[in-house]
Every structure is written in structure tokens, then in C-alpha cells.
Amino acid sequence: MNCYCGNPKPYSSCCQPIHKNRDKALTAEELMRSRYSAFVLADGEYLMQSHHYKTRNLKEKKAIVAWAKSVQWIKLEILDTSKGTKNDTEGTVTFNAYFYENGNVNVIHENSAFVKENNQWHYWGKNN
């Protein structure tokens, strides 16, 4: 079975090592994919940990986890990336995350900003 993030590798060799802090996301896209898998698994700890501390709101954790558990995740579609490579310190990832909620297929379309500090990628937030 493919990883939740859509990569052809199994979860155990794709996003799980990042979730368990055995590996680091090497690019902004890898971090985005690992965060999508964390939403599928309702892994609030990882979602908070991978969010940059300057833009993280710990008070939202319970609500995020409850919502992530209440929907059925369908797929992640990466539409575009800008920078965010191993050698960059910032990058963006534009994606669609499809999910099933209340009898309807919905999509989150987002252009997300990422920053790398101390050789670790973090989700900064949505670009407007």
C-alpha cells in the first residue's frame, strides 16, 4: 500500500520515520507530505511539532485532531513547489487535499509557506 501522502513507498519507509523523528524532511514538499499523512492519522503532536513555533497555536490542537478524525481523507495532490530544496531556507508548496465530510467531497486548496531553521523544515502558514 502506498503512503497516505501519495508516494509509492509504504508509510513505514516514507512518512513514518519523519513522524517518529528518525528522519528529517529534506525538502518543503517532504514536510508537506508528512503533514498530510499526520492529518490522515490525526497525529496532533506531529502537526504541532512541525509547525514553526512563531506561528504555532497550541490551543488549536484539540480542534484540529477532532476535525481530522471526523473526515475521511481521500488524497493529496501537489500542484506546485517553489524553492524548498535541500539547499534552500524557505519554500512554498501549493496543494489540494481532498476529503469526504458530511456526504460531500471537499478540497483544501492552499499555498503553504515553509522555512528551514537549524537544518529542519517547518510549516510557517498559508500564503495569501
PDB file of C-alpha atoms in Angstrom:
ATOM      1  CA  MET A   1       0.000   0.000   0.000  1.00  0.00           C
ATOM      2  CA  ASN A   2       1.227   3.476  -0.857  1.00  0.00           C
ATOM      3  CA  CYS A   3       1.914   6.011   1.858  1.00  0.00           C
ATOM      4  CA  TYR A   4      -1.001   8.257   2.800  1.00  0.00           C
ATOM      5  CA  CYS A   5       0.848  11.175   1.162  1.00  0.00           C
ATOM      6  CA  GLY A   6       0.603   9.518  -2.251  1.00  0.00           C
ATOM      7  CA  ASN A   7       4.196   8.371  -2.623  1.00  0.00           C
ATOM      8  CA  PRO A   8       4.546   4.796  -3.904  1.00  0.00           C
ATOM      9  CA  LYS A   9       6.587   3.794  -0.837  1.00  0.00           C
ATOM     10  CA  PRO A  10       4.798   2.285   2.171  1.00  0.00           C
ATOM     11  CA  TYR A  11       4.105   4.558   5.153  1.00  0.00           C
ATOM     12  CA  SER A  12       6.724   2.678   7.203  1.00  0.00           C
ATOM     13  CA  SER A  13       9.510   3.861   4.884  1.00  0.00           C
ATOM     14  CA  CYS A  14       8.029   7.209   3.807  1.00  0.00           C
ATOM     15  CA  CYS A  15       6.338   9.468   6.373  1.00  0.00           C
ATOM     16  CA  GLN A  16       6.522   7.298   9.486  1.00  0.00           C
ATOM     17  CA  PRO A  17      10.286   7.793  10.038  1.00  0.00           C
ATOM     18  CA  ILE A  18       9.702  11.569   9.873  1.00  0.00           C
ATOM     19  CA  HIS A  19       6.741  11.342  12.262  1.00  0.00           C
ATOM     20  CA  LYS A  20       8.850   9.300  14.712  1.00  0.00           C
ATOM     21  CA  ASN A  21      11.840  11.701  14.469  1.00  0.00           C
ATOM     22  CA  ARG A  22      14.073   9.014  12.956  1.00  0.00           C
ATOM     23  CA  ASP A  23      14.459  11.054   9.754  1.00  0.00           C
ATOM     24  CA  LYS A  24      14.042  14.704   8.835  1.00  0.00           C
ATOM     25  CA  ALA A  25      12.068  16.031   5.910  1.00  0.00           C
ATOM     26  CA  LEU A  26      14.755  17.061   3.423  1.00  0.00           C
ATOM     27  CA  THR A  27      12.540  19.417   1.421  1.00  0.00           C
ATOM     28  CA  ALA A  28       9.490  21.593   1.976  1.00  0.00           C
ATOM     29  CA  GLU A  29       7.449  19.160  -0.143  1.00  0.00           C
ATOM     30  CA  GLU A  30       8.514  16.215   2.033  1.00  0.00           C
ATOM     31  CA  LEU A  31       7.386  18.139   5.100  1.00  0.00           C
ATOM     32  CA  MET A  32       4.073  18.974   3.405  1.00  0.00           C
ATOM     33  CA  ARG A  33       3.548  15.318   2.555  1.00  0.00           C
ATOM     34  CA  SER A  34       4.389  14.235   6.104  1.00  0.00           C
ATOM     35  CA  ARG A  35       1.932  16.798   7.489  1.00  0.00           C
ATOM     36  CA  TYR A  36      -0.819  15.497   5.195  1.00  0.00           C
ATOM     37  CA  SER A  37      -0.147  11.952   6.461  1.00  0.00           C
ATOM     38  CA  ALA A  38      -0.305  13.317  10.013  1.00  0.00           C
ATOM     39  CA  PHE A  39      -3.741  14.788   9.264  1.00  0.00           C
ATOM     40  CA  VAL A  40      -4.870  11.401   7.934  1.00  0.00           C
ATOM     41  CA  LEU A  41      -3.643   9.802  11.170  1.00  0.00           C
ATOM     42  CA  ALA A  42      -4.878  12.705  13.358  1.00  0.00           C
ATOM     43  CA  ASP A  43      -1.350  12.997  14.788  1.00  0.00           C
ATOM     44  CA  GLY A  44      -1.698  16.295  16.626  1.00  0.00           C
ATOM     45  CA  GLU A  45       1.717  16.034  18.269  1.00  0.00           C
ATOM     46  CA  TYR A  46       3.495  15.911  14.918  1.00  0.00           C
ATOM     47  CA  LEU A  47       1.302  18.643  13.435  1.00  0.00           C
ATOM     48  CA  MET A  48       2.238  20.978  16.291  1.00  0.00           C
ATOM     49  CA  GLN A  49       5.907  19.950  16.275  1.00  0.00           C
ATOM     50  CA  SER A  50       6.268  20.515  12.515  1.00  0.00           C
ATOM     51  CA  HIS A  51       4.573  23.934  12.699  1.00  0.00           C
ATOM     52  CA  HIS A  52       7.035  26.800  13.218  1.00  0.00           C
ATOM     53  CA  TYR A  53       6.991  27.914  16.840  1.00  0.00           C
ATOM     54  CA  LYS A  54       6.398  31.559  15.861  1.00  0.00           C
ATOM     55  CA  THR A  55       3.127  30.739  14.061  1.00  0.00           C
ATOM     56  CA  ARG A  56       2.022  27.667  16.041  1.00  0.00           C
ATOM     57  CA  ASN A  57      -1.183  27.893  18.081  1.00  0.00           C
ATOM     58  CA  LEU A  58      -1.202  25.064  20.605  1.00  0.00           C
ATOM     59  CA  LYS A  59      -4.761  25.948  21.632  1.00  0.00           C
ATOM     60  CA  GLU A  60      -5.981  24.716  18.229  1.00  0.00           C
ATOM     61  CA  LYS A  61      -4.507  21.224  18.645  1.00  0.00           C
ATOM     62  CA  LYS A  62      -7.602  19.532  20.084  1.00  0.00           C
ATOM     63  CA  ALA A  63      -9.888  21.071  17.463  1.00  0.00           C
ATOM     64  CA  ILE A  64      -7.527  20.080  14.635  1.00  0.00           C
ATOM     65  CA  VAL A  65      -7.306  16.489  15.868  1.00  0.00           C
ATOM     66  CA  ALA A  66     -11.085  16.247  16.322  1.00  0.00           C
ATOM     67  CA  TRP A  67     -11.705  17.590  12.830  1.00  0.00           C
ATOM     68  CA  ALA A  68      -9.027  15.363  11.247  1.00  0.00           C
ATOM     69  CA  LYS A  69     -10.704  12.321  12.820  1.00  0.00           C
ATOM     70  CA  SER A  70     -14.166  13.427  11.669  1.00  0.00           C
ATOM     71  CA  VAL A  71     -13.390  13.398   7.940  1.00  0.00           C
ATOM     72  CA  GLN A  72     -12.286  10.669   5.547  1.00  0.00           C
ATOM     73  CA  TRP A  73      -9.112  11.674   3.753  1.00  0.00           C
ATOM     74  CA  ILE A  74      -9.017  10.840   0.040  1.00  0.00           C
ATOM     75  CA  LYS A  75      -5.751  12.095  -1.440  1.00  0.00           C
ATOM     76  CA  LEU A  76      -3.082  14.763  -1.584  1.00  0.00           C
ATOM     77  CA  GLU A  77      -2.290  16.447  -4.878  1.00  0.00           C
ATOM     78  CA  ILE A  78       0.870  18.572  -5.096  1.00  0.00           C
ATOM     79  CA  LEU A  79       0.267  21.286  -7.693  1.00  0.00           C
ATOM     80  CA  ASP A  80       3.444  23.358  -7.487  1.00  0.00           C
ATOM     81  CA  THR A  81       6.581  23.919  -5.449  1.00  0.00           C
ATOM     82  CA  SER A  82       8.838  26.940  -5.343  1.00  0.00           C
ATOM     83  CA  LYS A  83      12.251  26.668  -3.745  1.00  0.00           C
ATOM     84  CA  GLY A  84      12.122  24.430  -0.689  1.00  0.00           C
ATOM     85  CA  THR A  85      15.007  22.208  -1.798  1.00  0.00           C
ATOM     86  CA  LYS A  86      17.691  20.751   0.446  1.00  0.00           C
ATOM     87  CA  ASN A  87      19.802  23.884  -0.109  1.00  0.00           C
ATOM     88  CA  ASP A  88      17.044  26.477   0.480  1.00  0.00           C
ATOM     89  CA  THR A  89      15.884  28.067   3.715  1.00  0.00           C
ATOM     90  CA  GLU A  90      12.365  28.840   2.518  1.00  0.00           C
ATOM     91  CA  GLY A  91       9.897  27.451   0.056  1.00  0.00           C
ATOM     92  CA  THR A  92       6.266  27.140  -0.894  1.00  0.00           C
ATOM     93  CA  VAL A  93       4.076  24.195  -1.775  1.00  0.00           C
ATOM     94  CA  THR A  94       0.698  24.566  -3.460  1.00  0.00           C
ATOM     95  CA  PHE A  95      -1.576  21.594  -2.963  1.00  0.00           C
ATOM     96  CA  ASN A  96      -5.084  20.214  -2.908  1.00  0.00           C
ATOM     97  CA  ALA A  97      -6.069  17.910  -0.059  1.00  0.00           C
ATOM     98  CA  TYR A  98      -9.289  16.025  -0.798  1.00  0.00           C
ATOM     99  CA  PHE A  99     -11.531  14.689   1.930  1.00  0.00           C
ATOM    100  CA  TYR A 100     -15.047  13.356   2.424  1.00  0.00           C
ATOM    101  CA  GLU A 101     -17.206  15.150   5.018  1.00  0.00           C
ATOM    102  CA  ASN A 102     -20.938  15.126   5.661  1.00  0.00           C
ATOM    103  CA  GLY A 103     -21.663  13.261   2.440  1.00  0.00           C
ATOM    104  CA  ASN A 104     -19.616  15.605   0.245  1.00  0.00           C
ATOM    105  CA  VAL A 105     -16.164  15.585  -1.288  1.00  0.00           C
ATOM    106  CA  ASN A 106     -14.343  18.760  -0.270  1.00  0.00           C
ATOM    107  CA  VAL A 107     -10.918  20.138  -1.021  1.00  0.00           C
ATOM    108  CA  ILE A 108      -8.461  22.286   0.848  1.00  0.00           C
ATOM    109  CA  HIS A 109      -6.521  24.348  -1.684  1.00  0.00           C
ATOM    110  CA  GLU A 110      -3.539  26.043  -0.105  1.00  0.00           C
ATOM    111  CA  ASN A 111      -0.287  27.724  -0.978  1.00  0.00           C
ATOM    112  CA  SER A 112       1.797  26.965   2.101  1.00  0.00           C
ATOM    113  CA  ALA A 113       4.981  28.654   3.232  1.00  0.00           C
ATOM    114  CA  PHE A 114       7.825  26.684   4.817  1.00  0.00           C
ATOM    115  CA  VAL A 115      11.058  27.786   6.466  1.00  0.00           C
ATOM    116  CA  LYS A 116      14.180  25.849   7.386  1.00  0.00           C
ATOM    117  CA  GLU A 117      15.961  26.672  10.618  1.00  0.00           C
ATOM    118  CA  ASN A 118      18.763  24.654  12.202  1.00  0.00           C
ATOM    119  CA  ASN A 119      18.617  22.305   9.215  1.00  0.00           C
ATOM    120  CA  GLN A 120      14.950  21.448   9.902  1.00  0.00           C
ATOM    121  CA  TRP A 121      11.919  22.351   7.795  1.00  0.00           C
ATOM    122  CA  HIS A 122       8.845  23.853   9.495  1.00  0.00           C
ATOM    123  CA  TYR A 123       5.406  24.818   8.250  1.00  0.00           C
ATOM    124  CA  TRP A 124       5.073  28.603   8.522  1.00  0.00           C
ATOM    125  CA  GLY A 125       1.492  29.013   7.363  1.00  0.00           C
ATOM    126  CA  LYS A 126      -0.728  29.892   4.429  1.00  0.00           C
ATOM    127  CA  ASN A 127       0.413  32.416   1.857  1.00  0.00           C
ATOM    128  CA  ASN A 128      -2.269  34.924   0.972  1.00  0.00           C
TER     129      ASN A 128
END
